Short mmCIF file of C-alpha atoms in Angstrom, two decimals:
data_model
loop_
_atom_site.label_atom_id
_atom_site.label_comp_id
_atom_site.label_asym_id
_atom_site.label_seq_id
_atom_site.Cartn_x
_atom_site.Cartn_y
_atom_site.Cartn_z
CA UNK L 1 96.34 105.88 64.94
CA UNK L 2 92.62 107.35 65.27
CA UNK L 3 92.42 105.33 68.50
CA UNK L 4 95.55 106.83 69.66
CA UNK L 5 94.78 110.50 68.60
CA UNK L 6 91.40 110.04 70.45
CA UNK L 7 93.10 108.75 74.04
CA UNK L 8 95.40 111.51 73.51
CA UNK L 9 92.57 114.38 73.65
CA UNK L 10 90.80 113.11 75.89
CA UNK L 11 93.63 113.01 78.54
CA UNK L 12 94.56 116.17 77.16
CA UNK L 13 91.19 117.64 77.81
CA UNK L 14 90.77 116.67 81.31
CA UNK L 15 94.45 116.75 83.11
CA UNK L 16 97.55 119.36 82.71
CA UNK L 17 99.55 116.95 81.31
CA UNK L 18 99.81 113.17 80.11
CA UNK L 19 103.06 110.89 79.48
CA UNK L 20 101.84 107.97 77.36
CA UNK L 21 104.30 104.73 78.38
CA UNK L 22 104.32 102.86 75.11
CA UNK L 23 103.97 98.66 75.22
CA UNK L 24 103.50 95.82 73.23
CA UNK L 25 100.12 96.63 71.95
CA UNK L 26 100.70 100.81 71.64
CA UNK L 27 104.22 100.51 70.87
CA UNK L 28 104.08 103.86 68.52
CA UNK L 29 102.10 105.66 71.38
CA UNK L 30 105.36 107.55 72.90
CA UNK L 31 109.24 107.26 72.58
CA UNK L 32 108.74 106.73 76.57
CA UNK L 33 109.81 103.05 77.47
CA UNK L 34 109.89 104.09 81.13
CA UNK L 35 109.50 106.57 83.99
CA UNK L 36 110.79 106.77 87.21
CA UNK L 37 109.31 109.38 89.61
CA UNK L 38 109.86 110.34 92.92
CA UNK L 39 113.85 110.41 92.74
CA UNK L 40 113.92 107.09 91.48
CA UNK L 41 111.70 105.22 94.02
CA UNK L 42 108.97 104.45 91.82
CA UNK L 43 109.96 102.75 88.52
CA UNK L 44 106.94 102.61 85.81
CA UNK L 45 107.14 100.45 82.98
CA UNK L 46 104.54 98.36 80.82
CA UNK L 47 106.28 94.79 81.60
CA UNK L 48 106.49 93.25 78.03
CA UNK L 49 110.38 93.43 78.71
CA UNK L 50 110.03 91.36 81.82
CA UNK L 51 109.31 88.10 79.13
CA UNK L 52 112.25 87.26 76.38
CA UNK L 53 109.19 87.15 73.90
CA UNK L 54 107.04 90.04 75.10
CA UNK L 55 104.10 87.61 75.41
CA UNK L 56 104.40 84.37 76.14
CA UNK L 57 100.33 83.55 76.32
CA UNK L 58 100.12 85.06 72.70
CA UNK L 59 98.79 82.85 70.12
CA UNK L 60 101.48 85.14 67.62
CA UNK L 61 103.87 83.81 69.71
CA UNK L 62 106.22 82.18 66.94
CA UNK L 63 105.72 85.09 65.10
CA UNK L 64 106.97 87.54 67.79
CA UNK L 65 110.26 84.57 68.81
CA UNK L 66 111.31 85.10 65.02
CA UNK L 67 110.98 88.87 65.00
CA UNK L 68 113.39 89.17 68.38
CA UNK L 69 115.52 85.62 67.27
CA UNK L 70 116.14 88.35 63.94
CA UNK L 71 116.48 91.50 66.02
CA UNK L 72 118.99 89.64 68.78
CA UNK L 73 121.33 88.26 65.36
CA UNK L 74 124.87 89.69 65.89
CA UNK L 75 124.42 91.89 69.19
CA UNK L 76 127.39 91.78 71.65
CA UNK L 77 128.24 89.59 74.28
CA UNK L 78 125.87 90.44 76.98
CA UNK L 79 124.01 93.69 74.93
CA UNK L 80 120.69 92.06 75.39
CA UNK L 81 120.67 92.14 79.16
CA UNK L 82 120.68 96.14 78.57
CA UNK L 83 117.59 97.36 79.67
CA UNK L 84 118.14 99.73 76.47
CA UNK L 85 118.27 97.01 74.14
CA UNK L 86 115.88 94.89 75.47
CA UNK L 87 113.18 97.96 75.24
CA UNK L 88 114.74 98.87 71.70
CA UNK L 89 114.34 94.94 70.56
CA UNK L 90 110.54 94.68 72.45
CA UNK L 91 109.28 97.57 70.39
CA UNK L 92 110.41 96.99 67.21
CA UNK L 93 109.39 93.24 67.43
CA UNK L 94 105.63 94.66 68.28
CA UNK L 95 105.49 97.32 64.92
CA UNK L 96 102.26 96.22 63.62
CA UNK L 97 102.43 92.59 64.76
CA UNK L 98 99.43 90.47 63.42
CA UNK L 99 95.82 91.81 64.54
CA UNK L 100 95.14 88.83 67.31
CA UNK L 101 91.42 90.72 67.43
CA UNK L 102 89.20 92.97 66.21
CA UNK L 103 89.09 95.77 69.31
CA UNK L 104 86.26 97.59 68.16
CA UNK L 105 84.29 94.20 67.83
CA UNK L 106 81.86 93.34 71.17
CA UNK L 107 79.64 91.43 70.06
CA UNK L 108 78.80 87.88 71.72
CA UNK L 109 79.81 85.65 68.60
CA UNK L 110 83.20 87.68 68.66
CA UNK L 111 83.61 86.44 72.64
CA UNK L 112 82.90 82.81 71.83
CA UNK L 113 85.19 82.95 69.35
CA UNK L 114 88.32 84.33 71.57
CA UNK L 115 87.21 81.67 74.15
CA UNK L 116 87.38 79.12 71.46
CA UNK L 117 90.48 80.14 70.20
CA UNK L 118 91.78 80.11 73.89
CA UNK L 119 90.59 76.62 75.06
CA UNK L 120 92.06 75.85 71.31
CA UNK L 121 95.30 76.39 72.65
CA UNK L 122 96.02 75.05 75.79
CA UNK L 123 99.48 76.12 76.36
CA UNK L 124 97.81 80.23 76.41
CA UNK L 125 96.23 79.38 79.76
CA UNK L 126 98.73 77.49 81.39
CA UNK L 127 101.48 80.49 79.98
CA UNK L 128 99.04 83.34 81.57
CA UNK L 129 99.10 81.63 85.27
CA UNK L 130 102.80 81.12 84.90
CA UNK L 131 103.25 84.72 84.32
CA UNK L 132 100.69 85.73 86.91
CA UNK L 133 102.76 83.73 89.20
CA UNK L 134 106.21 84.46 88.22
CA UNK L 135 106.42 88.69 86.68
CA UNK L 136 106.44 89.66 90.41
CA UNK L 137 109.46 88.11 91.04
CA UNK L 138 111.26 88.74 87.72
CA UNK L 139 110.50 92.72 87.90
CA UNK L 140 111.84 92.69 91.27
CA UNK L 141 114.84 90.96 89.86
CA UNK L 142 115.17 93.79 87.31
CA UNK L 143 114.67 96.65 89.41
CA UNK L 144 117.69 95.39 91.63
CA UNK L 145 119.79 94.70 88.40
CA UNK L 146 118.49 98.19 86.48
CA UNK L 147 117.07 100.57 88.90
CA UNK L 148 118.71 99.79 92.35
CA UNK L 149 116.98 103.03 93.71
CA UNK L 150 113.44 101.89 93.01
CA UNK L 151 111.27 100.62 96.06
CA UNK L 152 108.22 100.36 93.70
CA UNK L 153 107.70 98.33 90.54
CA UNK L 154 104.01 99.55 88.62
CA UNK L 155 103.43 97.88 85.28
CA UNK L 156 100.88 96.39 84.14
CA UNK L 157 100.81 93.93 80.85
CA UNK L 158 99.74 90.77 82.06
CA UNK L 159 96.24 92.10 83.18
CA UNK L 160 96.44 90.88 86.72
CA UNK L 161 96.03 93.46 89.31
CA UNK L 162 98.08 92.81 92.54
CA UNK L 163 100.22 94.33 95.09
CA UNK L 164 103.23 91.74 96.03
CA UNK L 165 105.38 92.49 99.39
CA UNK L 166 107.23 89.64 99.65
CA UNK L 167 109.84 90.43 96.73
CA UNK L 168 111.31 92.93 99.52
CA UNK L 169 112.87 95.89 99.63
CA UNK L 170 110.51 96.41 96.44
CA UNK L 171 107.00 96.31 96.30
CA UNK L 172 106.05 95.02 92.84
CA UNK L 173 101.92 96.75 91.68
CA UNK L 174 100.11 95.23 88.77
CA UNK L 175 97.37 97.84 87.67
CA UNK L 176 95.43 95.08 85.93
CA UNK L 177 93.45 96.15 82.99
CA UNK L 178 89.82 97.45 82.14
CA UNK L 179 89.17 94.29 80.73
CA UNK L 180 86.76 91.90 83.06
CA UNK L 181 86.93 89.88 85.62
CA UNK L 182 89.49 91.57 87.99
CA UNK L 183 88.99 94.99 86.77
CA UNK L 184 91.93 98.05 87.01
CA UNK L 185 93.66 99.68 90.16
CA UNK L 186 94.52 103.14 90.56
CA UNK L 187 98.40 104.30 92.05
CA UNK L 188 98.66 107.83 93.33
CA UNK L 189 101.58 109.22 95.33
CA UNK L 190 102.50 112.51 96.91
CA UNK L 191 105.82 113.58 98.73
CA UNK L 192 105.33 110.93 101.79
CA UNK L 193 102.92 107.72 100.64
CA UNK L 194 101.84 105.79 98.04
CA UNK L 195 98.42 104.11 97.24
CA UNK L 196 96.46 101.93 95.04
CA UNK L 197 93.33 102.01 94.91
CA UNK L 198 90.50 99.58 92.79
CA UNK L 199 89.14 101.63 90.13
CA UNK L 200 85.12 101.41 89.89
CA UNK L 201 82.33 102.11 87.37
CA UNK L 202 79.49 104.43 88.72
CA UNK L 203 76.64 105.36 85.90
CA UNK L 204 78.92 105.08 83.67
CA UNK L 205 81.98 106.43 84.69
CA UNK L 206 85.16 105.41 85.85
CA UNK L 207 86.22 106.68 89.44
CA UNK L 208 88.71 105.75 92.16
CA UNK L 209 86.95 103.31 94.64
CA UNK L 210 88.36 101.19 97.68
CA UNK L 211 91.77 101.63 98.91
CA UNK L 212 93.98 98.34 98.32
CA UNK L 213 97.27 99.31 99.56
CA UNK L 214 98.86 101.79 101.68
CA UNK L 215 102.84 103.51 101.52
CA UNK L 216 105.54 105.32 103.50
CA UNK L 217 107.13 106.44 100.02
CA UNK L 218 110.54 106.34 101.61
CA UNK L 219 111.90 103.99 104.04
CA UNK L 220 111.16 104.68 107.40
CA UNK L 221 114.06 105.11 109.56
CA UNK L 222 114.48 103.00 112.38
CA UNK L 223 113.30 103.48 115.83
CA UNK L 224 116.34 104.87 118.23
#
């Protein structure tokens, strides 16, 4: 909760105002599963819901089946494909879940031992490429099922950054994570485009670097 108080003035220092999306790992950071922006064209959500067991790579992930196998007992005939439910059931199964890491710890031994505890557990690996592969398509999937309006899927979650066309009429963005290799991307929109942008570290700070991807926000209409 320290952690959380400190992102919050920080934000709260430098910008008017700052929605926090919760997710599996901040799930008490808002009551805000979702946004969508820009009359519904842009739909914003962490991701966890787009996997039955909010993550499959996990190595807690037996312990977060039985939390949602408990939380699913009795619900109606088709409740769970709610998008309500499914972000009510996410977040309750992710209330102080079992400490995978220590955050606060960098230290080299601390890295050797996550690697270790990866290659320990060969099924994480193989889970992570399956959801690098497959999320595009799923939240695509959703936001034609949920959010018919939305062009635009942003999440984030599974740490990959990407911009997918192919899952057309949406555009599914990833906004990756801090975290190395890949690194995060940046989306800003105004009234007529969207863009991402890779987000870079200059002496020490964080800015908005190269352009990735370029948006009409709303369909263009066709030629006469």
């Amino acid at each position: 909760r320290a952690l959380m108080e400190e992102v919050k003035s920080f934000f709260a220092a430098h910008t008017p105002e700052t929605l926090f999306i919760n997710g599996n790992h901040d799930p008490d950071i808002s009551d805000i599963p979702e946004l969508l922006l820009a009359d519904g064209l842009i739909w914003l959500t962490h991701g966890d819901i787009f996997f039955e067991y909010v993550a499959p790579w996990s190595i807690y992930l037996s312990e977060y089946r039985r939390r949602i196998h408990a939380l699913r007992q009795g619900l109606p005939a088709g409740e769970w494909e709610r998008l309500e439910t499914r972000y009510r059931i996410a977040r309750a199964a992710c209330i102080a879940p079992p400490r995978e890491r220590d955050p606060h710890d960098h230290s080299l031994l601390h890295r050797v031992a996550r690697l270790v505890r990866l290659l320990a557990h060969p099924r994480r690996p193989l889970s992570m490429i399956h959801a690098w592969l497959t999320s595009p398509q799923v939240a695509a999937e959703m936001a034609a099922r949920h959010h018919p309006s939305a062009r635009f899927v942003i999440f984030g979650h599974i740490h990959h950054p990407g911009v997918w066309t192919k899952h057309r009429p949406h555009i599914v963005i990833n906004t990756g994570s801090f975290t190395p290799p890949r690194g995060p991307r940046l989306v800003e929109f105004d009234e007529t485009t969207l863009r991402v942008y890779r987000v870079e570290r200059r002496c020490g700070v964080f800015r908005p670097g190269a352009l990735v991807a370029e948006f009409p926000l709303a369909p263009q209409a066709p030629s006469p």
